Short mmCIF file of C-alpha atoms in Angstrom, two decimals:
data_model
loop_
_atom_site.label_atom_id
_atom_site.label_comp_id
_atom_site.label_asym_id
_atom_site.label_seq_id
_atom_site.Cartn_x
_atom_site.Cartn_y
_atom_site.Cartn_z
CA UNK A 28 91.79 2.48 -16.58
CA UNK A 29 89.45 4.94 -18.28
CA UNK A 30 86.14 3.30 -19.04
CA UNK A 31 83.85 4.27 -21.42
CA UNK A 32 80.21 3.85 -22.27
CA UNK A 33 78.66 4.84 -25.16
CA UNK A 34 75.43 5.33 -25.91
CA UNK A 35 74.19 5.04 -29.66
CA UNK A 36 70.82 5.11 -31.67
CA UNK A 37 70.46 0.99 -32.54
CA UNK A 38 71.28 -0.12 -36.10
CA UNK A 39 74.89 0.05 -36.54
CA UNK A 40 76.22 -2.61 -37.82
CA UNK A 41 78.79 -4.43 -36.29
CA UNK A 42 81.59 -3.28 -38.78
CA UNK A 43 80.86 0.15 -37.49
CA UNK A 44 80.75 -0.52 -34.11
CA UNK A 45 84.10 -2.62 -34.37
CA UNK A 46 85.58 0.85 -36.09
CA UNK A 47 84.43 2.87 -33.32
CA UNK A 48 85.67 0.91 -30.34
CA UNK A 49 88.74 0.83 -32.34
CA UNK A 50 89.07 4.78 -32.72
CA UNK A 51 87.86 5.43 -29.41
CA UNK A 52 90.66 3.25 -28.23
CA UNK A 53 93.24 4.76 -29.54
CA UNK A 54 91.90 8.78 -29.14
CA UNK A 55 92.63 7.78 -25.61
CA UNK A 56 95.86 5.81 -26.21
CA UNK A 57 97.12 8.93 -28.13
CA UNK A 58 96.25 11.82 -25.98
CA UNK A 59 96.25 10.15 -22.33
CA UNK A 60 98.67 8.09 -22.41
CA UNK A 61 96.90 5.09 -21.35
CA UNK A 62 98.06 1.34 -22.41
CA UNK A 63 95.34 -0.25 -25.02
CA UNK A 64 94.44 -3.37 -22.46
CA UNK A 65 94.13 -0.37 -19.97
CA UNK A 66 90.58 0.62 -22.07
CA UNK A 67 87.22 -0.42 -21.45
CA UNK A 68 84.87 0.66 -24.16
CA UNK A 69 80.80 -0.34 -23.84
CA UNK A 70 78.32 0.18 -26.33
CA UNK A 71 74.73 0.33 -25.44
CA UNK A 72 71.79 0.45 -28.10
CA UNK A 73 69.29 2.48 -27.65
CA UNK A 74 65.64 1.98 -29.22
CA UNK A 75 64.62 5.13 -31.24
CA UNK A 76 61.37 5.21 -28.67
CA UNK A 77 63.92 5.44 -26.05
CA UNK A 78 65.79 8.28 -26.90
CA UNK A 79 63.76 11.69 -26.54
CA UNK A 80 64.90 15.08 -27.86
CA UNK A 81 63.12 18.43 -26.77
CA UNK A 82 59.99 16.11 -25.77
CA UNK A 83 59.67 13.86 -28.93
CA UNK A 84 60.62 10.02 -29.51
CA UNK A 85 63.11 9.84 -32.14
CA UNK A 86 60.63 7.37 -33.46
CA UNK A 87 58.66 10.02 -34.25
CA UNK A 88 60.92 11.91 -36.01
CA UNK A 89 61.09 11.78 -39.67
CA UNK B 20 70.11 3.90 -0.04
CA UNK B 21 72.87 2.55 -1.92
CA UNK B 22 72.04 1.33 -5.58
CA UNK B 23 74.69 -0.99 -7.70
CA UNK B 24 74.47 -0.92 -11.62
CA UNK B 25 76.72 -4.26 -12.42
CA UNK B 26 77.61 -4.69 -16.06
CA UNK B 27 78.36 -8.47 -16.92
CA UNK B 28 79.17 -9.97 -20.07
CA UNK B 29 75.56 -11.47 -21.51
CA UNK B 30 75.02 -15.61 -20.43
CA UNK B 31 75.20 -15.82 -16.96
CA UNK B 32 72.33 -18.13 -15.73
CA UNK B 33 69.07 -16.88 -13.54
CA UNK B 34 70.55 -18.83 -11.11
CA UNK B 35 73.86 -16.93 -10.93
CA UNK B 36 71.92 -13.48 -10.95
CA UNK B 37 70.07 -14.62 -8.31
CA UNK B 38 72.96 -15.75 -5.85
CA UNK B 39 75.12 -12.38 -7.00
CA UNK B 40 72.49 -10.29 -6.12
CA UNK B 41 72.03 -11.70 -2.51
CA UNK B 42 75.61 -11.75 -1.80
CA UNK B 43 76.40 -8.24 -3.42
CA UNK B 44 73.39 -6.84 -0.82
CA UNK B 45 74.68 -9.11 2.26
CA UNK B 46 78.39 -7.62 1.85
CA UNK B 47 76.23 -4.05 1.62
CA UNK B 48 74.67 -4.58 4.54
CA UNK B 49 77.88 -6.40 6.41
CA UNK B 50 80.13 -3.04 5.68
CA UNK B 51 77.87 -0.58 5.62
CA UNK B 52 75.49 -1.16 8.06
CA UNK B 53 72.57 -0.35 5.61
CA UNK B 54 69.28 -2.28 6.04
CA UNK B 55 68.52 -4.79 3.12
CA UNK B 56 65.43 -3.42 1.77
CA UNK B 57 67.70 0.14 1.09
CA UNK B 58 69.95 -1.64 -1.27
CA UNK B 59 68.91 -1.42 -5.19
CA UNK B 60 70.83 -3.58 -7.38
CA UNK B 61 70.32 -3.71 -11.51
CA UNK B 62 72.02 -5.77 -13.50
CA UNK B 63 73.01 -4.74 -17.15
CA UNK B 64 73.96 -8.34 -19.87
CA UNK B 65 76.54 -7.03 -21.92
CA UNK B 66 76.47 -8.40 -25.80
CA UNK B 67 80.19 -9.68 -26.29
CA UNK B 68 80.03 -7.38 -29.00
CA UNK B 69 79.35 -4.50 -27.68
CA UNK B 70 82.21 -4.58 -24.75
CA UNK B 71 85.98 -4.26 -26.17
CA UNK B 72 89.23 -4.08 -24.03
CA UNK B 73 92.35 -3.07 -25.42
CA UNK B 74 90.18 -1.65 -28.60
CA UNK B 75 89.05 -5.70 -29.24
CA UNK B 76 85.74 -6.36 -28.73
CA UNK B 77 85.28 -9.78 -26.45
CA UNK B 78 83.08 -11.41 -29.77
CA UNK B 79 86.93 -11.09 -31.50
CA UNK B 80 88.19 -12.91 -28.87
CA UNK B 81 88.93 -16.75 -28.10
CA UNK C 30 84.95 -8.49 -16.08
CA UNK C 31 82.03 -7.13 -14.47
CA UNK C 32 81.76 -3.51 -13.38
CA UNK C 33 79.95 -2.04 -10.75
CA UNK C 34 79.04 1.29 -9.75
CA UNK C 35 78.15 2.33 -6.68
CA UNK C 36 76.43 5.01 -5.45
CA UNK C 37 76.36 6.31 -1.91
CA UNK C 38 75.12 8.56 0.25
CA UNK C 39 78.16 10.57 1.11
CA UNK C 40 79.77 10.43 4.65
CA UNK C 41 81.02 7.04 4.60
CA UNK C 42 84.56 6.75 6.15
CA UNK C 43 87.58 5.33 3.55
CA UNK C 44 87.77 2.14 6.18
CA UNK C 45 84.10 1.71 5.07
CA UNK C 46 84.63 1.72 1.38
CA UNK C 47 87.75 -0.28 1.60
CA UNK C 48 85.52 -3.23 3.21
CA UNK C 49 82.69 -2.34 1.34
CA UNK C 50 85.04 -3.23 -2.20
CA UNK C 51 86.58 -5.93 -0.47
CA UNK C 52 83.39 -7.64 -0.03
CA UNK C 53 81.92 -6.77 -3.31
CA UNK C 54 84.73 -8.18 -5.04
CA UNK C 55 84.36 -11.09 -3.53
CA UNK C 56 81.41 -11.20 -3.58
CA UNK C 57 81.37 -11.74 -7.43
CA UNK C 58 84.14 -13.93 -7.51
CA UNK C 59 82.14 -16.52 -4.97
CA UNK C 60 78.86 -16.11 -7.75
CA UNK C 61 80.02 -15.76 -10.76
CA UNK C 62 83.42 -17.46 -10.61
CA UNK C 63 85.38 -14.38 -11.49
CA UNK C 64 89.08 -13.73 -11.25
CA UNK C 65 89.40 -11.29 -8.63
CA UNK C 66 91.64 -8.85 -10.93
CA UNK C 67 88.74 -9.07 -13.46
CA UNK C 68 86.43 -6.85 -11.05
CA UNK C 69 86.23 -3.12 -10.96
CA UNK C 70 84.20 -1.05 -8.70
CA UNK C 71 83.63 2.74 -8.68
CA UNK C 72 82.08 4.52 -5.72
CA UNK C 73 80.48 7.61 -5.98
CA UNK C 74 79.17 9.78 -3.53
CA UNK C 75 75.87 11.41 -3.66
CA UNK C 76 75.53 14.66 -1.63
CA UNK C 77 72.32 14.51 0.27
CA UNK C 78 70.39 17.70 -1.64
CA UNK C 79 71.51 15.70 -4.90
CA UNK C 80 69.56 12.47 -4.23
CA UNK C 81 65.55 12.60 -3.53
CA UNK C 82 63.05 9.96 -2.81
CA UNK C 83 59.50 10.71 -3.25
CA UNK C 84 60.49 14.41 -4.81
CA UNK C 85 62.07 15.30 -1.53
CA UNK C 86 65.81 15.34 -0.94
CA UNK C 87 67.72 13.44 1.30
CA UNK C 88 69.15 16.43 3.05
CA UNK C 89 65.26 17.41 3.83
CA UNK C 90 64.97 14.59 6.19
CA UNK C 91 65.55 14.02 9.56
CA UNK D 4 71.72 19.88 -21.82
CA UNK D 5 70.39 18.47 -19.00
CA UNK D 6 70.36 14.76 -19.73
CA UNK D 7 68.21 12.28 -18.08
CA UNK D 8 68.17 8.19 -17.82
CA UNK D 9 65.52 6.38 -16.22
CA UNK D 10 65.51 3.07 -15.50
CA UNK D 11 62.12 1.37 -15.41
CA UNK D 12 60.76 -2.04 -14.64
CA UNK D 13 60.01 -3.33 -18.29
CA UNK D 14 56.38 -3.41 -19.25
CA UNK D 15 55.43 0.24 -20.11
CA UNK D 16 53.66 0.95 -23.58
CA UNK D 17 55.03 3.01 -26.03
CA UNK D 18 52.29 5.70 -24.57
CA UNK D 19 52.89 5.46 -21.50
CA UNK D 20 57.03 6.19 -22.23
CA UNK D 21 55.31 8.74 -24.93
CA UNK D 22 53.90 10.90 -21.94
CA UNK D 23 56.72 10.61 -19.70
CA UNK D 24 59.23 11.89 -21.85
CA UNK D 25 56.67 14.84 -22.48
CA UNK D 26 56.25 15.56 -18.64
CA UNK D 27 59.52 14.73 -17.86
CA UNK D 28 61.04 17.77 -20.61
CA UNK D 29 58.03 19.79 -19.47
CA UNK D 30 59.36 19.61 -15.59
CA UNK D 31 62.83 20.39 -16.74
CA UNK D 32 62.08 23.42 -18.88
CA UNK D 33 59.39 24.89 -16.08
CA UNK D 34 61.70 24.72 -12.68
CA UNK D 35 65.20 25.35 -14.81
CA UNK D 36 64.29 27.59 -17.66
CA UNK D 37 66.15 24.93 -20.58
CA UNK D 38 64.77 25.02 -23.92
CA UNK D 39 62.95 22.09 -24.29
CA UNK D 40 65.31 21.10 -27.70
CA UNK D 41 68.14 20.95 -25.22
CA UNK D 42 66.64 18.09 -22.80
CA UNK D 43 68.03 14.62 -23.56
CA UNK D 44 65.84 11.73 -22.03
CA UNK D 45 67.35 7.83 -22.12
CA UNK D 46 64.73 4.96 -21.15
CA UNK D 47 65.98 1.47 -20.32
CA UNK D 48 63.66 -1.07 -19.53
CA UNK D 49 65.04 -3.24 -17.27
CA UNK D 50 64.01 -7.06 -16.53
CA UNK D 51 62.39 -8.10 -13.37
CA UNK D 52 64.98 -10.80 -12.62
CA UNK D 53 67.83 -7.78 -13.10
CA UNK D 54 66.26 -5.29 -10.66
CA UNK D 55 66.89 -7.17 -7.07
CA UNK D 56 65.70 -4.97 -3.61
CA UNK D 57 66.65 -6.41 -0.47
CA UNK D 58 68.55 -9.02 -2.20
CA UNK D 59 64.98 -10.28 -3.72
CA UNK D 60 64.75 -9.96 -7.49
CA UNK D 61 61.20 -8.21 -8.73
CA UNK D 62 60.96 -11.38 -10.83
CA UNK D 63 60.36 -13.23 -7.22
CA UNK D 64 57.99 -10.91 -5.66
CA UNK D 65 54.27 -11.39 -6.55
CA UNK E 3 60.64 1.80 -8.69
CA UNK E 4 62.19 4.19 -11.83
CA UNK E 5 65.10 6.22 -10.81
CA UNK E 6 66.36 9.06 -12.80
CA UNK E 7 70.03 10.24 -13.03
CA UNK E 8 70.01 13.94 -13.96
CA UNK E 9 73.40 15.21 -15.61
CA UNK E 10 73.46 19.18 -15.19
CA UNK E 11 75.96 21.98 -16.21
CA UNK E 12 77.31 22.97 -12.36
CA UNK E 13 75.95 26.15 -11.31
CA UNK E 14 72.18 25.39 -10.19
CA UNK E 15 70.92 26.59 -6.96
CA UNK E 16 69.34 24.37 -4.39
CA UNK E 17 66.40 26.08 -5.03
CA UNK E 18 66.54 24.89 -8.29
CA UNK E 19 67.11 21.45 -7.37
CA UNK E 20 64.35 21.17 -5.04
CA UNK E 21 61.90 22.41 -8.01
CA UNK E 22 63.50 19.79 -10.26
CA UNK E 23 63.36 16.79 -8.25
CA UNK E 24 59.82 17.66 -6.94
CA UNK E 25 58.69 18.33 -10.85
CA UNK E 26 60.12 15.63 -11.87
CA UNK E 27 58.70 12.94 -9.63
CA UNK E 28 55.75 14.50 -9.77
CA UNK E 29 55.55 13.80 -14.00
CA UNK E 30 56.65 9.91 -13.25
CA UNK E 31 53.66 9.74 -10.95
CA UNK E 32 50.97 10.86 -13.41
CA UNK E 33 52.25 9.25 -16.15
CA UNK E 34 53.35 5.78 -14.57
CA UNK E 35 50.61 5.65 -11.80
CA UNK E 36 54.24 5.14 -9.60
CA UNK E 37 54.09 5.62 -5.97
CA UNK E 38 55.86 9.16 -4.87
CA UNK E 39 58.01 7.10 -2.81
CA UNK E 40 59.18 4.76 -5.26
CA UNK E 41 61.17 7.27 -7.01
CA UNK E 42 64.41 7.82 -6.68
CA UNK E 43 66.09 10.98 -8.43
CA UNK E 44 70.01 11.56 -8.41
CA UNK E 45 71.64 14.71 -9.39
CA UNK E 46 75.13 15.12 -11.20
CA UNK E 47 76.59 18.28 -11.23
CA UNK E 48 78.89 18.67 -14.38
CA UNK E 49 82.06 21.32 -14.46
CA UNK E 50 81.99 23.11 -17.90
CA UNK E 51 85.12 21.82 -18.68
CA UNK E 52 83.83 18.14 -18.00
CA UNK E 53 81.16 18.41 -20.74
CA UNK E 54 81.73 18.90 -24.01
CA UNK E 55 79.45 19.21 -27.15
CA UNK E 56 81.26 18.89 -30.81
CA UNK E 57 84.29 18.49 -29.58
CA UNK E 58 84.48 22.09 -27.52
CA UNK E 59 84.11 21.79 -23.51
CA UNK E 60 81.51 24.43 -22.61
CA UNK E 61 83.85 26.35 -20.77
CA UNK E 62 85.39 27.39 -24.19
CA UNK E 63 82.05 28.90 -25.52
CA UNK E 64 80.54 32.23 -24.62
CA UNK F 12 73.36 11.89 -31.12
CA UNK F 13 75.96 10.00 -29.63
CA UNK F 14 76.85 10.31 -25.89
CA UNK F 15 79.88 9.24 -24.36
CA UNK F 16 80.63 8.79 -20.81
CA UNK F 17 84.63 8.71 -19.73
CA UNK F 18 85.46 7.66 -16.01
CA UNK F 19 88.93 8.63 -15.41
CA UNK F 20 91.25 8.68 -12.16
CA UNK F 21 91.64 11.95 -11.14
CA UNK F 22 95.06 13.65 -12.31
CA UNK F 23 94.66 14.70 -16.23
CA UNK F 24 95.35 17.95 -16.81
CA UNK F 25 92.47 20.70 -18.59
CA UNK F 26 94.94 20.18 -21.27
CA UNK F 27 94.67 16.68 -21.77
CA UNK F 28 91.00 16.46 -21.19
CA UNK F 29 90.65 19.16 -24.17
CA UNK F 30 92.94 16.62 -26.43
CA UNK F 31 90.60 13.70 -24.96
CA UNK F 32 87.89 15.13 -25.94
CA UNK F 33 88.59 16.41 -29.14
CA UNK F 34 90.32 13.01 -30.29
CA UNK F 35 86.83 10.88 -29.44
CA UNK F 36 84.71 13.54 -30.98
CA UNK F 37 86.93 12.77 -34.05
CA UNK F 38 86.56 8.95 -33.69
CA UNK F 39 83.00 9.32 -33.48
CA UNK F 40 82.88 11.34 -36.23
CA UNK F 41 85.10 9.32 -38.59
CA UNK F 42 83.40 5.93 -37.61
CA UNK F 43 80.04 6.41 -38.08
CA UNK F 44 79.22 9.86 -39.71
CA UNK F 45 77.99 11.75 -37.46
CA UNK F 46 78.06 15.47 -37.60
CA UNK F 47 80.20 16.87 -34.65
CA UNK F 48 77.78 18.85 -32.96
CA UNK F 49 75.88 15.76 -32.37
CA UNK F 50 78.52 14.26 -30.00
CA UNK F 51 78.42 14.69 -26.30
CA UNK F 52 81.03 13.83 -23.93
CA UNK F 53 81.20 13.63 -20.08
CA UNK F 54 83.80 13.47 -17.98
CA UNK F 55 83.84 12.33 -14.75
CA UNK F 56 87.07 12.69 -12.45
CA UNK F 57 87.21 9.09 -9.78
CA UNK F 58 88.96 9.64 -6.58
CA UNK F 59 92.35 6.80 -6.41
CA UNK F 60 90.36 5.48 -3.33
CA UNK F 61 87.06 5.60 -5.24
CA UNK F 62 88.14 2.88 -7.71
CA UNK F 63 89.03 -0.40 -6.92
CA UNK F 64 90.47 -3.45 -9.21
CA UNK F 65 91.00 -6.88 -7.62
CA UNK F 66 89.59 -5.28 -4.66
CA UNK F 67 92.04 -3.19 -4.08
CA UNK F 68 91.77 0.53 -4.29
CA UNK F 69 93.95 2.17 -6.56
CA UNK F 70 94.91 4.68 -3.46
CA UNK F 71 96.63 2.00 -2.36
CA UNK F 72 98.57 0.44 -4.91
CA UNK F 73 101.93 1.94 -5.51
#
């Protein structure tokens, strides 16, 4: 049952993100208990002008 | 008041959206009693990618 | 497959919720031609000092 | 660590989400005394025909 | 029409809330030219334990 | 800068949320390189009767 939803800076490829769903999956397999098919895992890509830290775009960040 | 955030695997049709949202706000308003123009409702198209069950992202799937 | 979140104003009664996800659910399976077993919904609720509409919170209001 | 989202009707310019995150981190450091560094802001633009009120989707209201 | 979700370490007074939400809808006015009343602001209180940062739940750290 | 998001039924142990969130810090870490400190997780505990599959709450299922 535990769902997850992850939010990411865009540009991963989709080897990575096939890695991470993959870990995350079984980090929760391993210390809850939970069956696999039990595991909802959602990525969401955020834009670098959508993410803001102290203030500033990570757009703007160098 | 109440606001819905439904996440859907990306490709339904305009049409779809349209009749889900006007039957997820009638059945709202049936069992809650709220008034209509109270209920928010934003939709989220999931890339097939980006949503795994079971650590298997649907894209892997047939 | 879809998810939806829900979120309430709290007070609501458990036979409220229990026809409020009833008629969600189906809801999405008359629209979108869902399996029912393929929707989850999560309710949360909202104390009324935690939610505000035009800066001023719910439990503020008459 | 306070950590915002904000869901907006898309359509904004980049200066317009430029000065919001500013104000918004400004209003969080003023009223709860967070280093601005430690404010998180998300921005998701979301499509008129995904944001439905009353059942009507803002694609459908003039 | 934006609506924020605010995710804060537990422990704020309601005095503190009513700054926030009022600061913060205040900052989507004059930068979006939004109607006070068309924002919506929803506060999450998080237990220490229920938010962690590099691994280590912030009830672990001084 | 990743940030995860875990619903869970209520029920796991401060124990098993420490493991939890230890194990995905790891994933995250091991997937996509990012440096520890840089992952944040929330938790968020769902009432049996606050989640519902099939429509059907999972208060009710045995």
């Amino acid at each position: 049952m535990p769902t997850l939803r992850v939010e990411l800076l865009e540009g991963r490829t989709l080897e990575q993100k096939k890695a991470l769903v993959q870990a995350l999956t079984q980090a929760v397999v391993d210390t809850l208990g939970s069956k696999p098919e039990a595991v909802d895992i959602l990525l969401f890509d955020i834009k670098r002008h959508d993410w803001a830290t102290g203030g500033v775009q990570w757009s703007e960040r160098k």
